[in-house]
Every structure is written in structure tokens, then in C-alpha cells.
PDB file of C-alpha atoms in Angstrom:
ATOM      1  CA  UNK A   1    -111.262   5.383 -12.800  1.00 53.00           C
ATOM      2  CA  UNK A   2    -109.886   2.776 -15.382  1.00 49.00           C
ATOM      3  CA  UNK A   3    -107.256   4.118 -16.156  1.00 51.00           C
ATOM      4  CA  UNK A   4    -106.209   5.340 -13.340  1.00 55.00           C
ATOM      5  CA  UNK A   5    -105.789   2.201 -12.255  1.00 55.00           C
ATOM      6  CA  UNK A   6    -104.514   1.688 -15.375  1.00 51.00           C
ATOM      7  CA  UNK A   7    -101.660   4.023 -14.127  1.00 52.00           C
ATOM      8  CA  UNK A   8    -102.243   2.022 -10.856  1.00 58.00           C
ATOM      9  CA  UNK A   9    -100.721  -1.702 -13.181  1.00 57.00           C
ATOM     10  CA  UNK A  10     -98.337   0.205 -14.351  1.00 53.00           C
ATOM     11  CA  UNK A  11     -95.553   1.270 -11.960  1.00 59.00           C
ATOM     12  CA  UNK A  12     -96.479  -1.842 -10.637  1.00 56.00           C
ATOM     13  CA  UNK A  13     -95.642  -2.861 -13.157  1.00 63.00           C
ATOM     14  CA  UNK A  14     -91.739  -1.194 -13.541  1.00 57.00           C
ATOM     15  CA  UNK A  15     -91.473  -1.519 -10.019  1.00 62.00           C
ATOM     16  CA  UNK A  16     -91.620  -5.248 -10.465  1.00 56.00           C
ATOM     17  CA  UNK A  17     -88.942  -4.829 -13.177  1.00 59.00           C
ATOM     18  CA  UNK A  18     -86.175  -3.085 -11.337  1.00 56.00           C
ATOM     19  CA  UNK A  19     -86.396  -5.011  -7.948  1.00 55.00           C
ATOM     20  CA  UNK A  20     -85.923  -7.857 -10.912  1.00 57.00           C
ATOM     21  CA  UNK A  21     -83.043  -6.623 -12.339  1.00 53.00           C
ATOM     22  CA  UNK A  22     -81.228  -5.790  -9.078  1.00 57.00           C
ATOM     23  CA  UNK A  23     -82.470  -9.123  -7.434  1.00 54.00           C
ATOM     24  CA  UNK A  24     -80.132 -10.967 -10.553  1.00 49.00           C
ATOM     25  CA  UNK A  25     -76.694  -8.389 -10.805  1.00 51.00           C
ATOM     26  CA  UNK A  26     -76.709  -8.976  -7.119  1.00 49.00           C
ATOM     27  CA  UNK A  27     -77.035 -12.473  -7.247  1.00 51.00           C
ATOM     28  CA  UNK A  28     -74.399 -13.158 -11.199  1.00 45.00           C
ATOM     29  CA  UNK A  29     -71.931 -10.425  -8.224  1.00 49.00           C
ATOM     30  CA  UNK A  30     -72.044 -13.071  -5.627  1.00 47.00           C
ATOM     31  CA  UNK A  31     -71.259 -16.068  -8.287  1.00 43.00           C
ATOM     32  CA  UNK A  32     -68.685 -13.940  -9.547  1.00 38.00           C
ATOM     33  CA  UNK A  33     -66.679 -13.405  -5.615  1.00 41.00           C
ATOM     34  CA  UNK A  34     -67.948 -17.559  -5.075  1.00 41.00           C
ATOM     35  CA  UNK A  35     -65.765 -18.316  -8.508  1.00 41.00           C
ATOM     36  CA  UNK A  36     -62.583 -16.770  -6.989  1.00 39.00           C
ATOM     37  CA  UNK A  37     -62.672 -17.248  -3.691  1.00 41.00           C
ATOM     38  CA  UNK A  38     -64.216 -14.051  -2.793  1.00 39.00           C
ATOM     39  CA  UNK A  39     -63.100 -10.424  -2.691  1.00 37.00           C
ATOM     40  CA  UNK A  40     -60.287 -10.370  -0.359  1.00 37.00           C
ATOM     41  CA  UNK A  41     -58.718 -13.745  -2.336  1.00 33.00           C
ATOM     42  CA  UNK A  42     -59.262 -12.519  -5.499  1.00 34.00           C
ATOM     43  CA  UNK A  43     -57.220  -9.619  -4.795  1.00 33.00           C
ATOM     44  CA  UNK A  44     -54.063 -12.178  -3.044  1.00 35.00           C
ATOM     45  CA  UNK A  45     -54.062 -13.306  -5.604  1.00 31.00           C
ATOM     46  CA  UNK A  46     -53.438 -11.009  -7.924  1.00 33.00           C
ATOM     47  CA  UNK A  47     -51.419  -8.938  -6.001  1.00 36.00           C
ATOM     48  CA  UNK A  48     -49.415 -11.578  -3.291  1.00 35.00           C
ATOM     49  CA  UNK A  49     -49.786 -15.574  -4.345  1.00 34.00           C
ATOM     50  CA  UNK A  50     -47.639 -15.290  -7.841  1.00 39.00           C
ATOM     51  CA  UNK A  51     -45.524 -12.505  -7.379  1.00 34.00           C
ATOM     52  CA  UNK A  52     -43.671 -11.835  -9.866  1.00 36.00           C
ATOM     53  CA  UNK A  53     -40.155 -12.398  -9.355  1.00 40.00           C
ATOM     54  CA  UNK A  54     -38.327  -8.881  -8.305  1.00 35.00           C
ATOM     55  CA  UNK A  55     -35.314  -8.229 -10.362  1.00 37.00           C
ATOM     56  CA  UNK A  56     -31.175  -8.972 -10.472  1.00 37.00           C
ATOM     57  CA  UNK A  57     -29.903  -5.096  -7.934  1.00 34.00           C
ATOM     58  CA  UNK A  58     -27.496  -4.000  -9.815  1.00 38.00           C
ATOM     59  CA  UNK A  59     -24.185  -5.151  -9.485  1.00 34.00           C
ATOM     60  CA  UNK A  60     -21.925  -2.544  -8.515  1.00 39.00           C
ATOM     61  CA  UNK A  61     -17.556  -2.438  -9.788  1.00 44.00           C
ATOM     62  CA  UNK A  62     -16.905  -4.145  -6.778  1.00 42.00           C
ATOM     63  CA  UNK A  63     -18.356  -6.989  -6.758  1.00 41.00           C
ATOM     64  CA  UNK A  64     -18.090  -8.268 -10.649  1.00 44.00           C
ATOM     65  CA  UNK A  65     -15.056  -8.045 -13.188  1.00 46.00           C
ATOM     66  CA  UNK A  66     -14.837  -5.288 -15.447  1.00 47.00           C
ATOM     67  CA  UNK A  67     -15.036  -6.358 -19.164  1.00 45.00           C
ATOM     68  CA  UNK A  68     -11.139  -6.868 -20.530  1.00 46.00           C
ATOM     69  CA  UNK A  69      -9.927  -5.210 -23.355  1.00 47.00           C
ATOM     70  CA  UNK A  70     -10.216  -6.055 -26.550  1.00 44.00           C
ATOM     71  CA  UNK A  71      -6.781  -8.231 -26.506  1.00 46.00           C
ATOM     72  CA  UNK A  72      -8.294 -10.360 -24.101  1.00 43.00           C
ATOM     73  CA  UNK A  73      -8.427 -12.742 -26.706  1.00 43.00           C
ATOM     74  CA  UNK A  74      -5.206 -13.815 -26.304  1.00 43.00           C
ATOM     75  CA  UNK A  75      -5.817 -13.252 -22.218  1.00 43.00           C
ATOM     76  CA  UNK A  76      -4.260 -17.146 -21.713  1.00 47.00           C
ATOM     77  CA  UNK A  77      -1.675 -16.213 -23.996  1.00 48.00           C
ATOM     78  CA  UNK A  78       1.188 -17.313 -21.522  1.00 55.00           C
ATOM     79  CA  UNK A  79      -1.495 -19.094 -19.263  1.00 70.00           C
ATOM     80  CA  UNK A  80      -2.364 -15.051 -16.706  1.00 90.00           C
ATOM     81  CA  UNK A  81      -5.709 -16.192 -16.467  1.00 91.00           C
ATOM     82  CA  UNK A  82      -6.285 -12.453 -14.720  1.00 94.00           C
ATOM     83  CA  UNK A  83      -6.112 -10.747 -17.483  1.00 93.00           C
ATOM     84  CA  UNK A  84     -10.204 -11.435 -17.510  1.00 91.00           C
ATOM     85  CA  UNK A  85     -10.775  -9.336 -14.635  1.00 94.00           C
ATOM     86  CA  UNK A  86     -10.392  -6.421 -16.830  1.00 94.00           C
ATOM     87  CA  UNK A  87      -8.435  -3.575 -15.580  1.00 96.00           C
ATOM     88  CA  UNK A  88      -7.841  -5.545 -12.591  1.00 97.00           C
ATOM     89  CA  UNK A  89      -5.638  -8.145 -13.927  1.00 96.00           C
ATOM     90  CA  UNK A  90      -2.636  -9.189 -12.187  1.00 96.00           C
ATOM     91  CA  UNK A  91       0.742  -8.640 -14.180  1.00 95.00           C
ATOM     92  CA  UNK A  92       3.682  -8.885 -11.754  1.00 91.00           C
ATOM     93  CA  UNK A  93       6.984 -11.946 -12.162  1.00 88.00           C
ATOM     94  CA  UNK A  94       4.144 -14.399 -11.517  1.00 90.00           C
ATOM     95  CA  UNK A  95       1.273 -13.634 -13.188  1.00 93.00           C
ATOM     96  CA  UNK A  96       2.997 -13.528 -16.972  1.00 92.00           C
ATOM     97  CA  UNK A  97       2.120 -12.395 -20.755  1.00 93.00           C
ATOM     98  CA  UNK A  98       3.658 -12.582 -23.905  1.00 91.00           C
ATOM     99  CA  UNK A  99       4.489 -10.433 -26.447  1.00 91.00           C
ATOM    100  CA  UNK A 100       0.560 -10.910 -28.961  1.00 92.00           C
ATOM    101  CA  UNK A 101      -0.904 -10.090 -25.894  1.00 93.00           C
ATOM    102  CA  UNK A 102       1.349  -6.718 -24.773  1.00 94.00           C
ATOM    103  CA  UNK A 103       1.539  -6.094 -29.265  1.00 94.00           C
ATOM    104  CA  UNK A 104      -2.414  -6.487 -29.256  1.00 94.00           C
ATOM    105  CA  UNK A 105      -3.012  -4.283 -25.972  1.00 95.00           C
ATOM    106  CA  UNK A 106      -1.062  -1.174 -27.049  1.00 95.00           C
ATOM    107  CA  UNK A 107      -3.325  -0.308 -29.841  1.00 95.00           C
ATOM    108  CA  UNK A 108      -6.830   0.358 -27.236  1.00 96.00           C
ATOM    109  CA  UNK A 109      -4.911   2.301 -25.551  1.00 97.00           C
ATOM    110  CA  UNK A 110      -5.867   6.604 -26.476  1.00 97.00           C
ATOM    111  CA  UNK A 111      -2.246   8.749 -26.762  1.00 96.00           C
ATOM    112  CA  UNK A 112      -2.670  11.150 -23.242  1.00 95.00           C
ATOM    113  CA  UNK A 113      -0.542  13.968 -24.277  1.00 94.00           C
ATOM    114  CA  UNK A 114      -2.802  14.229 -28.397  1.00 95.00           C
ATOM    115  CA  UNK A 115      -6.212  14.286 -25.751  1.00 96.00           C
ATOM    116  CA  UNK A 116      -5.598  15.950 -22.882  1.00 96.00           C
ATOM    117  CA  UNK A 117      -2.176  18.088 -22.877  1.00 94.00           C
ATOM    118  CA  UNK A 118      -0.142  15.536 -20.366  1.00 93.00           C
ATOM    119  CA  UNK A 119       3.181  15.291 -21.456  1.00 87.00           C
ATOM    120  CA  UNK A 120       5.410  13.252 -20.697  1.00 87.00           C
ATOM    121  CA  UNK A 121       9.280  14.496 -18.489  1.00 76.00           C
ATOM    122  CA  UNK A 122      11.639  11.849 -20.310  1.00 76.00           C
ATOM    123  CA  UNK A 123      13.260  12.491 -23.769  1.00 68.00           C
ATOM    124  CA  UNK A 124      12.638   8.851 -25.807  1.00 69.00           C
ATOM    125  CA  UNK A 125      10.036   7.459 -24.256  1.00 74.00           C
ATOM    126  CA  UNK A 126       7.334   8.433 -26.495  1.00 81.00           C
ATOM    127  CA  UNK A 127       3.829   8.912 -25.932  1.00 89.00           C
ATOM    128  CA  UNK A 128       2.331   8.338 -22.416  1.00 94.00           C
ATOM    129  CA  UNK A 129      -0.332   5.483 -23.837  1.00 96.00           C
ATOM    130  CA  UNK A 130      -3.311   5.261 -20.830  1.00 97.00           C
ATOM    131  CA  UNK A 131      -6.982   3.003 -21.360  1.00 97.00           C
ATOM    132  CA  UNK A 132      -8.976   4.505 -22.986  1.00 97.00           C
ATOM    133  CA  UNK A 133     -11.096   4.559 -19.426  1.00 97.00           C
ATOM    134  CA  UNK A 134      -7.738   5.115 -17.397  1.00 98.00           C
ATOM    135  CA  UNK A 135      -7.181   8.677 -18.782  1.00 97.00           C
ATOM    136  CA  UNK A 136      -9.784  10.987 -18.213  1.00 97.00           C
ATOM    137  CA  UNK A 137      -9.582  10.275 -14.099  1.00 98.00           C
ATOM    138  CA  UNK A 138      -5.769  10.694 -14.998  1.00 97.00           C
ATOM    139  CA  UNK A 139      -6.316  13.852 -16.446  1.00 97.00           C
ATOM    140  CA  UNK A 140      -8.812  15.018 -14.289  1.00 98.00           C
ATOM    141  CA  UNK A 141      -6.059  13.798 -11.162  1.00 97.00           C
ATOM    142  CA  UNK A 142      -3.780  15.658 -12.563  1.00 96.00           C
ATOM    143  CA  UNK A 143      -5.763  19.452 -13.048  1.00 96.00           C
ATOM    144  CA  UNK A 144      -6.951  19.139  -9.343  1.00 97.00           C
ATOM    145  CA  UNK A 145      -2.902  18.239  -8.167  1.00 94.00           C
ATOM    146  CA  UNK A 146      -2.164  21.905 -10.097  1.00 94.00           C
ATOM    147  CA  UNK A 147      -5.263  23.243  -7.779  1.00 95.00           C
ATOM    148  CA  UNK A 148      -3.983  21.851  -4.711  1.00 94.00           C
ATOM    149  CA  UNK A 149      -0.683  23.621  -5.259  1.00 93.00           C
ATOM    150  CA  UNK A 150      -0.299  25.765  -7.596  1.00 95.00           C
ATOM    151  CA  UNK A 151       3.293  26.153  -9.247  1.00 93.00           C
ATOM    152  CA  UNK A 152       3.329  21.943  -9.360  1.00 92.00           C
ATOM    153  CA  UNK A 153       2.302  19.524 -12.150  1.00 92.00           C
ATOM    154  CA  UNK A 154       2.696  16.284 -12.726  1.00 91.00           C
ATOM    155  CA  UNK A 155       3.906  14.831 -16.250  1.00 91.00           C
ATOM    156  CA  UNK A 156       4.238  11.058 -16.104  1.00 92.00           C
ATOM    157  CA  UNK A 157       7.295   9.369 -16.609  1.00 87.00           C
ATOM    158  CA  UNK A 158       5.954   6.492 -18.788  1.00 88.00           C
ATOM    159  CA  UNK A 159       2.610   5.328 -19.036  1.00 94.00           C
ATOM    160  CA  UNK A 160       2.631   1.104 -20.831  1.00 95.00           C
ATOM    161  CA  UNK A 161       5.241  -0.129 -21.693  1.00 91.00           C
ATOM    162  CA  UNK A 162       6.091  -1.729 -24.930  1.00 90.00           C
ATOM    163  CA  UNK A 163       9.211  -3.967 -22.947  1.00 85.00           C
ATOM    164  CA  UNK A 164      10.616  -4.552 -20.148  1.00 80.00           C
ATOM    165  CA  UNK A 165      13.300  -3.476 -18.759  1.00 71.00           C
ATOM    166  CA  UNK A 166      16.368  -5.048 -16.426  1.00 58.00           C
ATOM    167  CA  UNK A 167      17.543  -2.427 -13.435  1.00 58.00           C
ATOM    168  CA  UNK A 168      17.269  -4.795 -10.602  1.00 55.00           C
ATOM    169  CA  UNK A 169      15.287  -5.044  -8.353  1.00 57.00           C
ATOM    170  CA  UNK A 170      12.704  -2.243  -9.499  1.00 59.00           C
ATOM    171  CA  UNK A 171      12.484  -3.177 -12.954  1.00 68.00           C
ATOM    172  CA  UNK A 172      10.986  -6.351 -14.512  1.00 78.00           C
ATOM    173  CA  UNK A 173      11.739  -8.388 -17.132  1.00 83.00           C
ATOM    174  CA  UNK A 174       9.171  -7.594 -20.933  1.00 89.00           C
ATOM    175  CA  UNK A 175       5.711  -9.952 -19.685  1.00 91.00           C
ATOM    176  CA  UNK A 176       6.263 -10.014 -16.009  1.00 90.00           C
ATOM    177  CA  UNK A 177       5.192  -5.167 -15.633  1.00 92.00           C
ATOM    178  CA  UNK A 178       2.127  -4.259 -14.649  1.00 95.00           C
ATOM    179  CA  UNK A 179       3.293  -1.608 -17.264  1.00 94.00           C
ATOM    180  CA  UNK A 180       2.461  -4.209 -20.039  1.00 95.00           C
ATOM    181  CA  UNK A 181      -1.667  -3.303 -18.190  1.00 97.00           C
ATOM    182  CA  UNK A 182      -2.374   0.083 -20.217  1.00 97.00           C
ATOM    183  CA  UNK A 183      -3.246   1.057 -17.089  1.00 98.00           C
ATOM    184  CA  UNK A 184      -0.581   2.589 -15.214  1.00 97.00           C
ATOM    185  CA  UNK A 185       1.325   5.226 -15.105  1.00 95.00           C
ATOM    186  CA  UNK A 186       4.952   6.227 -13.495  1.00 92.00           C
ATOM    187  CA  UNK A 187       4.355  10.276 -12.301  1.00 92.00           C
ATOM    188  CA  UNK A 188       6.957  13.663 -11.477  1.00 88.00           C
ATOM    189  CA  UNK A 189       6.936  16.820 -10.610  1.00 88.00           C
ATOM    190  CA  UNK A 190       9.064  18.393 -12.157  1.00 87.00           C
ATOM    191  CA  UNK A 191       9.439  20.436  -9.415  1.00 85.00           C
ATOM    192  CA  UNK A 192      10.925  17.443  -7.968  1.00 81.00           C
ATOM    193  CA  UNK A 193      13.163  17.240 -11.530  1.00 73.00           C
ATOM    194  CA  UNK A 194      12.286  13.408 -13.883  1.00 71.00           C
ATOM    195  CA  UNK A 195      14.026  10.881 -11.850  1.00 73.00           C
ATOM    196  CA  UNK A 196      12.497   8.783 -10.328  1.00 74.00           C
ATOM    197  CA  UNK A 197      13.206   8.814  -6.110  1.00 70.00           C
ATOM    198  CA  UNK A 198      11.477   7.498  -3.588  1.00 70.00           C
ATOM    199  CA  UNK A 199      12.394   8.790  -0.366  1.00 71.00           C
ATOM    200  CA  UNK A 200      12.936  12.234  -2.037  1.00 71.00           C
ATOM    201  CA  UNK A 201       8.969  12.904  -3.470  1.00 68.00           C
ATOM    202  CA  UNK A 202       7.500  10.584  -0.758  1.00 71.00           C
ATOM    203  CA  UNK A 203       8.283  13.119   2.464  1.00 75.00           C
ATOM    204  CA  UNK A 204       6.459  15.957   0.087  1.00 81.00           C
ATOM    205  CA  UNK A 205       3.776  16.875   1.707  1.00 82.00           C
ATOM    206  CA  UNK A 206       2.303  16.784  -2.898  1.00 84.00           C
ATOM    207  CA  UNK A 207       3.374  13.248  -2.793  1.00 83.00           C
ATOM    208  CA  UNK A 208       1.445  12.087  -0.026  1.00 88.00           C
ATOM    209  CA  UNK A 209      -1.833  14.310  -0.677  1.00 92.00           C
ATOM    210  CA  UNK A 210      -1.461  11.856  -3.790  1.00 92.00           C
ATOM    211  CA  UNK A 211      -1.410   9.026  -1.855  1.00 91.00           C
ATOM    212  CA  UNK A 212      -4.257  10.117  -0.482  1.00 94.00           C
ATOM    213  CA  UNK A 213      -6.337  11.693  -2.726  1.00 97.00           C
ATOM    214  CA  UNK A 214      -6.191   9.155  -5.635  1.00 97.00           C
ATOM    215  CA  UNK A 215      -8.831   6.900  -5.305  1.00 98.00           C
ATOM    216  CA  UNK A 216     -10.978   9.368  -5.355  1.00 98.00           C
ATOM    217  CA  UNK A 217      -9.990   8.987  -9.081  1.00 98.00           C
ATOM    218  CA  UNK A 218     -10.254   5.437  -9.126  1.00 98.00           C
ATOM    219  CA  UNK A 219      -6.011   4.907  -9.267  1.00 98.00           C
ATOM    220  CA  UNK A 220      -3.776   3.438  -6.368  1.00 98.00           C
ATOM    221  CA  UNK A 221      -0.481   3.361  -5.382  1.00 96.00           C
ATOM    222  CA  UNK A 222       0.125  -0.010  -6.225  1.00 96.00           C
ATOM    223  CA  UNK A 223       3.967   0.083  -4.788  1.00 93.00           C
ATOM    224  CA  UNK A 224       3.237   0.681  -0.928  1.00 92.00           C
ATOM    225  CA  UNK A 225       5.676   0.559   1.552  1.00 89.00           C
ATOM    226  CA  UNK A 226       3.543  -1.346   3.471  1.00 90.00           C
ATOM    227  CA  UNK A 227       4.285  -4.078   0.956  1.00 94.00           C
ATOM    228  CA  UNK A 228       7.436  -4.100   0.187  1.00 89.00           C
ATOM    229  CA  UNK A 229       8.242  -7.196   1.995  1.00 86.00           C
ATOM    230  CA  UNK A 230      12.064  -4.927   2.872  1.00 79.00           C
ATOM    231  CA  UNK A 231      15.202  -3.658   2.330  1.00 74.00           C
ATOM    232  CA  UNK A 232      15.363  -2.746  -1.968  1.00 69.00           C
ATOM    233  CA  UNK A 233      19.130  -4.543  -2.143  1.00 65.00           C
ATOM    234  CA  UNK A 234      16.892  -7.824  -1.178  1.00 66.00           C
ATOM    235  CA  UNK A 235      16.217  -9.509  -4.362  1.00 65.00           C
ATOM    236  CA  UNK A 236      11.502  -9.544  -5.095  1.00 74.00           C
ATOM    237  CA  UNK A 237      10.537 -11.476  -2.549  1.00 79.00           C
ATOM    238  CA  UNK A 238       6.605 -11.173  -3.771  1.00 85.00           C
ATOM    239  CA  UNK A 239       5.063 -13.571  -0.880  1.00 90.00           C
ATOM    240  CA  UNK A 240       1.450 -15.866  -0.976  1.00 94.00           C
ATOM    241  CA  UNK A 241       0.345 -13.383   1.550  1.00 94.00           C
ATOM    242  CA  UNK A 242       0.200 -10.730  -1.168  1.00 95.00           C
ATOM    243  CA  UNK A 243       3.225  -8.731  -0.623  1.00 93.00           C
ATOM    244  CA  UNK A 244       4.609  -7.160  -3.919  1.00 92.00           C
ATOM    245  CA  UNK A 245       8.543  -7.066  -3.491  1.00 87.00           C
ATOM    246  CA  UNK A 246       8.955  -3.491  -4.324  1.00 87.00           C
ATOM    247  CA  UNK A 247       8.208   0.111  -2.491  1.00 87.00           C
ATOM    248  CA  UNK A 248       7.287   3.021  -5.317  1.00 88.00           C
ATOM    249  CA  UNK A 249       5.943   6.177  -4.604  1.00 88.00           C
ATOM    250  CA  UNK A 250       4.974   7.212  -8.379  1.00 90.00           C
ATOM    251  CA  UNK A 251       3.981   4.139  -9.552  1.00 93.00           C
ATOM    252  CA  UNK A 252      -0.132   4.651 -10.173  1.00 96.00           C
ATOM    253  CA  UNK A 253      -1.884   2.615 -11.627  1.00 98.00           C
ATOM    254  CA  UNK A 254      -5.799   2.821 -11.984  1.00 98.00           C
ATOM    255  CA  UNK A 255      -8.543   0.228 -11.135  1.00 98.00           C
ATOM    256  CA  UNK A 256     -11.769   2.388 -11.221  1.00 97.00           C
ATOM    257  CA  UNK A 257     -13.252   3.817  -7.691  1.00 97.00           C
ATOM    258  CA  UNK A 258     -15.574   1.109  -6.225  1.00 97.00           C
ATOM    259  CA  UNK A 259     -12.548  -0.523  -5.642  1.00 98.00           C
ATOM    260  CA  UNK A 260      -9.686   2.060  -5.092  1.00 98.00           C
ATOM    261  CA  UNK A 261     -11.291   3.083  -2.421  1.00 98.00           C
ATOM    262  CA  UNK A 262     -11.606  -0.480  -0.776  1.00 98.00           C
ATOM    263  CA  UNK A 263      -7.792  -0.302  -1.370  1.00 98.00           C
ATOM    264  CA  UNK A 264      -7.099   2.601  -0.140  1.00 97.00           C
ATOM    265  CA  UNK A 265      -9.188   1.922   2.956  1.00 97.00           C
ATOM    266  CA  UNK A 266      -7.833  -1.166   3.768  1.00 98.00           C
ATOM    267  CA  UNK A 267     -11.078  -3.077   3.519  1.00 97.00           C
ATOM    268  CA  UNK A 268     -10.004  -6.511   3.478  1.00 98.00           C
ATOM    269  CA  UNK A 269      -6.499  -5.079   5.732  1.00 97.00           C
ATOM    270  CA  UNK A 270      -7.205  -3.889   8.197  1.00 97.00           C
ATOM    271  CA  UNK A 271      -8.052  -0.468   7.566  1.00 97.00           C
ATOM    272  CA  UNK A 272      -4.504  -0.158   6.276  1.00 97.00           C
ATOM    273  CA  UNK A 273      -3.013  -0.148   2.746  1.00 97.00           C
ATOM    274  CA  UNK A 274      -3.634  -2.337   0.911  1.00 98.00           C
ATOM    275  CA  UNK A 275      -1.863  -4.271  -2.108  1.00 98.00           C
ATOM    276  CA  UNK A 276      -3.531  -4.998  -5.915  1.00 98.00           C
ATOM    277  CA  UNK A 277      -2.667  -8.858  -4.729  1.00 97.00           C
ATOM    278  CA  UNK A 278      -3.599  -9.217  -1.448  1.00 97.00           C
ATOM    279  CA  UNK A 279      -6.864  -7.379  -2.660  1.00 98.00           C
ATOM    280  CA  UNK A 280      -7.117 -10.176  -4.740  1.00 97.00           C
ATOM    281  CA  UNK A 281      -7.237 -12.929  -3.356  1.00 96.00           C
ATOM    282  CA  UNK A 282      -8.961 -11.895  -0.259  1.00 97.00           C
ATOM    283  CA  UNK A 283     -12.123 -10.897  -2.664  1.00 96.00           C
ATOM    284  CA  UNK A 284     -11.642 -14.030  -4.131  1.00 95.00           C
ATOM    285  CA  UNK A 285     -10.340 -13.607  -7.018  1.00 95.00           C
ATOM    286  CA  UNK A 286      -7.250 -15.362  -6.968  1.00 95.00           C
ATOM    287  CA  UNK A 287      -7.061 -18.613  -4.623  1.00 93.00           C
ATOM    288  CA  UNK A 288      -2.483 -19.161  -5.453  1.00 94.00           C
ATOM    289  CA  UNK A 289      -0.419 -15.373  -5.692  1.00 94.00           C
ATOM    290  CA  UNK A 290       2.686 -18.138  -5.965  1.00 92.00           C
ATOM    291  CA  UNK A 291       0.588 -20.511  -9.159  1.00 87.00           C
ATOM    292  CA  UNK A 292      -0.084 -18.817 -12.310  1.00 79.00           C
ATOM    293  CA  UNK A 293      -3.205 -21.239 -13.074  1.00 70.00           C
TER     294      UNK A 293
END
């Protein structure tokens, strides 16, 4: 009998201990919730009230200026602040560069013949030199041109130039030529000879293909007819609205694929092919195309 009472007492003590433990655990849990403002509030604090700042979105090619070539140590030589635009730099009779910049730029370029087998079509011009970023894009464009038109080819008539030329409306003195950028090549199709004849090239479907497709490789028709500003017999008439004063069907300039597409599709020109000058003004990079600060 005594043994039975002892077992009952032990069982009661165990039950009391379990109940006490559960009660204590519940009380401690309530205290934690109270201090944190309740379960819902605690969740809100962790995920909502102090939300970390979102990372900066990656900026596309069209929104930022491109890293400048190393010759940019001379970027203000000639007062041409557009050299800070990298592949969007503007060199023309208003926005000029000096011989120091031109000489330094030459050392940054690659030989298109040695690296990609692109031929120079005029003896005496030397090797075609182009910016390392632009070079493979030009090689790809030439390869696709050959595929589109079997029996045809593209060669350069000149790319980078150390000096300017003096031959009237179509030429620029040293320091004023787009060829100093290192992003430019004059292109010819040997089927039509080696002369740069605007009227001859413009009528051929191959050249129409080049203008319509060059943006896919990052190149633009640098001097389209739409921005020539009048008959070629007139003096170069660069204007404040983006007129280049020149019409050349063979002159192609690398600006990167995003920008090239915006220029070709006329994003800032009512859907019509744009000029580089007008594009730079429309995107806020240049305020006054007639003033080089």
C-alpha cells in the first residue's frame, strides 16, 4: 500500500514539473515577442523597415561615356573636351586636336592587315590602323559582306591618319579629321575600283546593305547625305543643328552597337538617319556644336 502511494506521489511530481517547464517556456517566449514588438512586427523589422538600398542599375553604352584611350592624357590638347567621350569623341574643323594627341593615338591602334587580314586598297597609304575594340567588329562586318555578296570584298582606302589632306570640300587639315580618332575607315569594294566616288557607290545594292547593316557591328555612316548641308561645291558648312557639311558614302565610324543603332534608327532625329554631331547634341554631351570650350 505504501509502495503504491509512493508511485502516485512520484507521478504527480513529474506531472507538476512538466507543467512548470511548459509554463516557464511559454512565459519566456511571450517576453521575447513583447520586446521585439510581436511576431509580425519582428518580421517587418527584418524585411521591411530597414530595407537595404537597391544596387545601382548597370548603365548601358548609350547612357555613359566610354573609357578614354590612353592618349587622353592629352585630352584637352587643342581644347577638344569631347575626347573624354572615348569612342564618341568628335574631331572636325570645330573640335580639333593637336599633333601630340595624334601621335599618341597611333600607338594605341592595331594593324588590321596583320591581325585580321584586311587589305589596304591604295598603295602608299601604309597599313590600316584601327582601335582594338573596333577592329574585330570591322573584320566581322567585312566577312558578312562577303557572304552576302559572293565575289565582292571590302578593303580599306585609309583608316587612321597622322596628317590631314588638302583637296577641297571632302578633305580636312591636320587636327580636324575624323580619321585621327582611330575609329574610322574609308571602305571600298575592289569590284568597283579603288576610287572614292560617292555617286558610284551610292547606287549599288552592296553599299545600301552596308549602310543598313553596319550598326549591327557598331559602325555608322559618318557623313550621310541627309546631313551634308547642300551641294558639295559649297564650302564646308558645319551648323549648330548637326550638319556635317560633307557627304561620303565610304566613310564608316565605330561608335559601339547601342549608339550605332540609335543613330541608324534616328532615335533622336524623328526616325531618320542621324549625324554624329546632332546625336551628341541631342543626348546632351555637346551644348553648342559651333563652340569648342
